[in-house]
Amino acid sequence: MIEKILLADSGTGNTEAMMKALMEIPLVQRASVTVLHVVPSQVSAETMAERWEAGGRTLANAITNLNLDPGRVNAVLREGDPKDVVIQVADEVNADLIIMGSRGLQGLKAILENSVSQYVFQLSSRPMLLVKDDLYSIRPIKRVMVAMDKSDSAREGLNIAISLLRDVKGGELTLVHSVSSLKTKPFDVVSADPNQDPILTAAAAEAKRYGIAYKLSAPEGKPGRRICQLAEERNVDLIILGSPDRRPTIAKGLPDLDKVLGESLTDFVRVYAPCPVLLTRMAAK
């Protein structure tokens, strides 16, 4: 359930447009929203004063533009490194969802160019909705794709998709399970026919319970590339993808090399998807 949203608003990009699209969904209309703007630390008091003033204007404009319920919105202006502040404030408000912009940088380039979204993507265990800056238009959320597998994070993604779509007129759910992404064990059932795929049929049964229209797909090939292609073919408005944190707590401060090198499924999709991507997170035990 999405009850508390943290919107990290830099004053540029598509995050406000994304929030407006989400606010058309009954579930999100009941959520409380914290709008955060971070002012980077400055070397002089004069520059700092200017940045704080500009940051205040950014927050005021965001609240006005979003037309949020005053009783459900909280504006936060903080100084510091945006990467650290986003994670800190998300913990303070116990956010169920972080919304933030992304330049779509991949792997090592994102690290070297100090990408805020890449840093939060690696270190936060909270669901994140990443919206690329000015690379696609934000549409009302009606067509949602969920990448399914046996993981808890994928099941959580399905739950979020159903919560978003069950009260949306004309909503449609695309359930995708890439056959080549399966790590099979003895007696696992694997089929390129989506109607014979037990993971997809179980997910479809959940969607059917809530009266949500759905389509099934079991594409072959590289999972990340096929998910992005299918999203474009079906004009999907939002991709939901499980992104389990495989690292133990002791390694939280260290880079996940799969993500740094752009080799993980989630890293590929967040960079190349033709629409916003919501990553559901499950911390490693």
XYZ file of C-alpha atoms in Angstrom:
285
model
C 0.000 0.000 0.000
C 1.294 3.447 -0.932
C 0.404 5.773 1.946
C 3.503 7.988 2.168
C 5.284 9.387 -0.894
C 8.575 11.261 -1.021
C 8.868 13.444 -4.125
C 12.472 14.564 -4.629
C 11.982 17.717 -6.708
C 15.052 19.362 -8.215
C 12.951 21.941 -10.056
C 13.733 20.355 -13.432
C 12.726 17.199 -15.269
C 9.477 15.250 -15.170
C 8.936 14.440 -11.497
C 6.106 16.947 -11.026
C 4.375 15.695 -14.177
C 4.729 12.159 -12.833
C 3.173 13.171 -9.521
C 0.261 14.804 -11.334
C -0.345 11.603 -13.321
C -0.279 9.535 -10.145
C -2.707 11.889 -8.413
C -5.371 10.812 -10.917
C -5.302 7.349 -9.291
C -7.701 6.971 -6.322
C -5.142 5.060 -4.229
C -2.553 7.841 -4.536
C -5.090 10.578 -3.828
C -5.303 9.248 -0.269
C -1.535 9.296 0.282
C 0.464 11.935 2.142
C 3.211 13.575 0.084
C 6.524 15.035 1.223
C 8.024 17.339 -1.410
C 11.794 17.614 -0.893
C 14.237 20.082 -2.403
C 17.910 19.862 -1.508
C 20.263 22.853 -1.524
C 23.889 21.755 -2.035
C 26.375 23.119 0.489
C 28.107 26.320 -0.667
C 31.447 27.959 0.117
C 30.043 31.419 0.885
C 27.148 32.712 2.990
C 25.949 34.914 0.121
C 25.727 32.007 -2.289
C 24.045 29.871 0.332
C 21.409 32.549 0.956
C 20.718 32.757 -2.769
C 20.364 28.996 -3.063
C 18.028 28.792 -0.076
C 15.849 31.506 -1.551
C 15.752 29.755 -4.915
C 15.027 26.429 -3.217
C 12.110 27.959 -1.350
C 10.678 29.217 -4.626
C 11.076 25.753 -6.174
C 9.117 24.176 -3.330
C 6.413 26.854 -3.422
C 6.008 26.434 -7.187
C 5.831 22.652 -6.829
C 3.112 22.804 -4.191
C 1.137 25.264 -6.339
C 1.585 23.309 -9.572
C 0.666 19.977 -8.011
C -2.436 21.391 -6.305
C -2.017 18.945 -3.451
C -4.363 18.716 -0.474
C -2.771 21.060 2.136
C -3.612 18.549 4.832
C -1.651 15.814 3.053
C 1.468 17.646 1.905
C 4.698 18.547 3.683
C 7.399 20.744 2.115
C 10.993 20.066 3.179
C 14.008 22.226 2.282
C 17.356 20.760 3.312
C 21.042 21.524 2.827
C 23.574 18.832 1.997
C 24.519 16.217 -0.549
C 21.294 15.345 -2.416
C 22.216 11.649 -2.529
C 22.425 11.356 1.240
C 19.554 13.728 2.021
C 17.036 11.819 -0.121
C 17.789 8.572 1.719
C 17.750 10.334 5.100
C 14.392 12.045 4.542
C 12.876 8.849 3.099
C 13.762 7.137 6.368
C 12.441 10.046 8.461
C 9.007 10.026 6.823
C 9.016 6.230 6.364
C 8.222 6.644 2.667
C 6.421 3.825 0.883
C 7.596 5.247 -2.447
C 10.407 7.571 -3.553
C 9.836 9.508 -6.788
C 12.893 11.083 -8.360
C 14.339 12.106 -11.681
C 17.026 10.255 -13.591
C 19.318 11.327 -16.417
C 19.328 7.746 -17.688
C 23.070 7.327 -17.183
C 24.277 3.756 -17.152
C 26.585 1.928 -14.814
C 30.083 3.327 -14.387
C 29.232 6.610 -16.119
C 26.468 7.209 -13.573
C 28.915 6.626 -10.734
C 31.588 8.886 -12.210
C 29.091 11.672 -12.916
C 27.751 11.533 -9.369
C 24.244 10.381 -10.291
C 21.851 10.922 -7.396
C 19.313 8.365 -8.640
C 22.007 5.710 -9.151
C 23.261 6.218 -5.604
C 19.782 5.993 -4.066
C 18.996 3.057 -6.368
C 21.928 1.142 -4.910
C 21.544 1.988 -1.240
C 17.829 2.389 -0.534
C 15.593 -0.586 0.178
C 12.424 1.401 -0.514
C 10.349 1.249 -3.717
C 11.538 3.880 -6.196
C 9.820 5.445 -9.181
C 12.475 6.724 -11.589
C 11.465 9.282 -14.202
C 13.959 10.128 -16.926
C 14.480 13.812 -17.607
C 12.742 15.026 -20.781
C 13.125 11.755 -22.720
C 9.457 10.802 -22.915
C 6.080 12.311 -22.151
C 4.281 11.408 -18.945
C 0.855 9.920 -19.592
C -2.021 8.973 -17.271
C -1.309 5.581 -15.714
C -3.617 3.102 -17.436
C -1.316 0.495 -19.013
C 1.074 -1.053 -16.494
C 3.632 -3.785 -17.142
C 4.935 -6.017 -14.353
C 7.981 -8.235 -14.841
C 7.242 -11.457 -12.983
C 9.434 -14.167 -11.514
C 9.419 -16.152 -8.270
C 10.934 -13.399 -6.130
C 9.225 -11.579 -3.270
C 10.014 -8.257 -4.952
C 8.162 -9.321 -8.124
C 5.130 -10.348 -6.073
C 5.256 -6.983 -4.316
C 5.366 -5.324 -7.740
C 2.221 -7.217 -8.722
C 0.495 -6.087 -5.517
C 1.385 -2.453 -6.240
C 0.159 -2.732 -9.841
C -3.166 -4.188 -8.733
C -3.539 -1.470 -6.067
C -2.937 1.218 -8.693
C -5.204 -0.205 -11.398
C -8.162 -1.702 -9.565
C -10.005 1.634 -9.445
C -8.786 2.947 -12.811
C -11.349 2.785 -15.598
C -9.878 1.137 -18.687
C -6.753 -0.014 -16.848
C -4.778 -2.890 -18.331
C -2.029 -5.021 -16.849
C 0.690 -6.681 -18.942
C 2.374 -9.557 -17.122
C 5.715 -10.573 -18.576
C 8.026 -13.430 -17.658
C 11.131 -13.791 -19.788
C 11.869 -17.482 -20.257
C 15.605 -16.965 -20.629
C 15.779 -15.204 -17.253
C 14.737 -18.351 -15.364
C 17.318 -20.221 -13.321
C 15.609 -23.567 -13.410
C 15.782 -26.275 -10.812
C 14.768 -29.906 -11.295
C 11.029 -30.231 -11.952
C 10.565 -26.505 -12.682
C 7.980 -25.936 -15.390
C 9.235 -23.666 -18.156
C 7.174 -22.738 -21.199
C 7.382 -20.109 -23.923
C 3.570 -20.215 -24.048
C 2.442 -17.555 -21.553
C -0.849 -19.388 -20.952
C 1.125 -22.420 -19.768
C 3.574 -20.475 -17.593
C 2.683 -21.122 -13.915
C 4.197 -17.822 -12.761
C 2.120 -15.836 -15.241
C -1.087 -17.787 -14.726
C -0.856 -17.322 -10.953
C -0.332 -13.577 -11.406
C -3.207 -13.439 -13.903
C -5.498 -15.098 -11.369
C -4.729 -12.264 -8.914
C -5.528 -9.619 -11.535
C -8.753 -11.408 -12.441
C -9.876 -11.332 -8.802
C -9.970 -7.541 -8.982
C -11.550 -7.350 -12.418
C -8.400 -5.957 -14.058
C -7.902 -6.650 -17.757
C -4.584 -8.330 -18.474
C -2.308 -9.687 -21.156
C 0.383 -12.329 -20.739
C 3.757 -12.485 -22.448
C 6.702 -14.862 -22.184
C 9.269 -13.407 -24.600
C 12.520 -15.183 -25.353
C 15.834 -13.359 -25.502
C 17.688 -10.998 -23.204
C 15.176 -10.092 -20.490
C 15.974 -6.379 -20.166
C 15.911 -5.727 -23.894
C 12.713 -7.718 -24.439
C 10.930 -5.977 -21.550
C 11.786 -2.562 -23.011
C 10.752 -3.614 -26.522
C 7.461 -5.007 -25.310
C 6.764 -1.866 -23.286
C 7.239 0.230 -26.408
C 5.110 -2.075 -28.588
C 2.228 -1.984 -26.120
C 2.556 1.718 -25.337
C 2.989 1.002 -21.621
C 2.679 3.954 -19.213
C 4.606 2.386 -16.318
C 6.931 -0.589 -15.845
C 7.099 -2.246 -12.425
C 10.159 -4.362 -11.851
C 11.382 -6.257 -8.808
C 14.863 -5.248 -7.709
C 15.919 -7.391 -4.732
C 18.954 -6.201 -2.810
C 21.230 -9.224 -2.945
C 23.923 -7.756 -0.698
C 24.177 -8.315 3.050
C 23.958 -5.296 5.355
C 27.746 -5.178 5.821
C 28.157 -4.482 2.094
C 25.542 -1.741 1.846
C 28.133 1.002 1.526
C 29.970 -0.764 -1.286
C 29.055 -0.559 -4.980
C 27.057 -3.436 -6.429
C 29.281 -4.312 -9.398
C 26.390 -5.612 -11.498
C 24.747 -2.210 -11.266
C 27.986 -0.264 -11.655
C 28.763 -2.095 -14.891
C 25.186 -1.966 -16.108
C 24.852 -5.754 -16.143
C 21.788 -6.137 -13.922
C 18.280 -6.433 -15.351
C 17.022 -3.507 -13.288
C 19.880 -1.259 -14.359
C 19.241 -1.992 -18.049
C 15.498 -1.376 -17.808
C 15.771 1.834 -15.785
C 18.141 3.242 -18.431
C 16.446 2.095 -21.645
C 12.747 1.864 -20.754
C 10.440 4.064 -22.878
C 8.430 5.053 -19.792
C 8.883 5.568 -16.033
C 10.088 2.553 -14.034
C 8.968 1.634 -10.524
C 11.464 -0.593 -8.735
C 10.158 -2.648 -5.839
C 12.820 -3.414 -3.281
C 13.290 -6.304 -0.882
C 16.336 -6.146 1.365
C 18.558 -9.207 1.624
C 18.084 -11.200 4.820
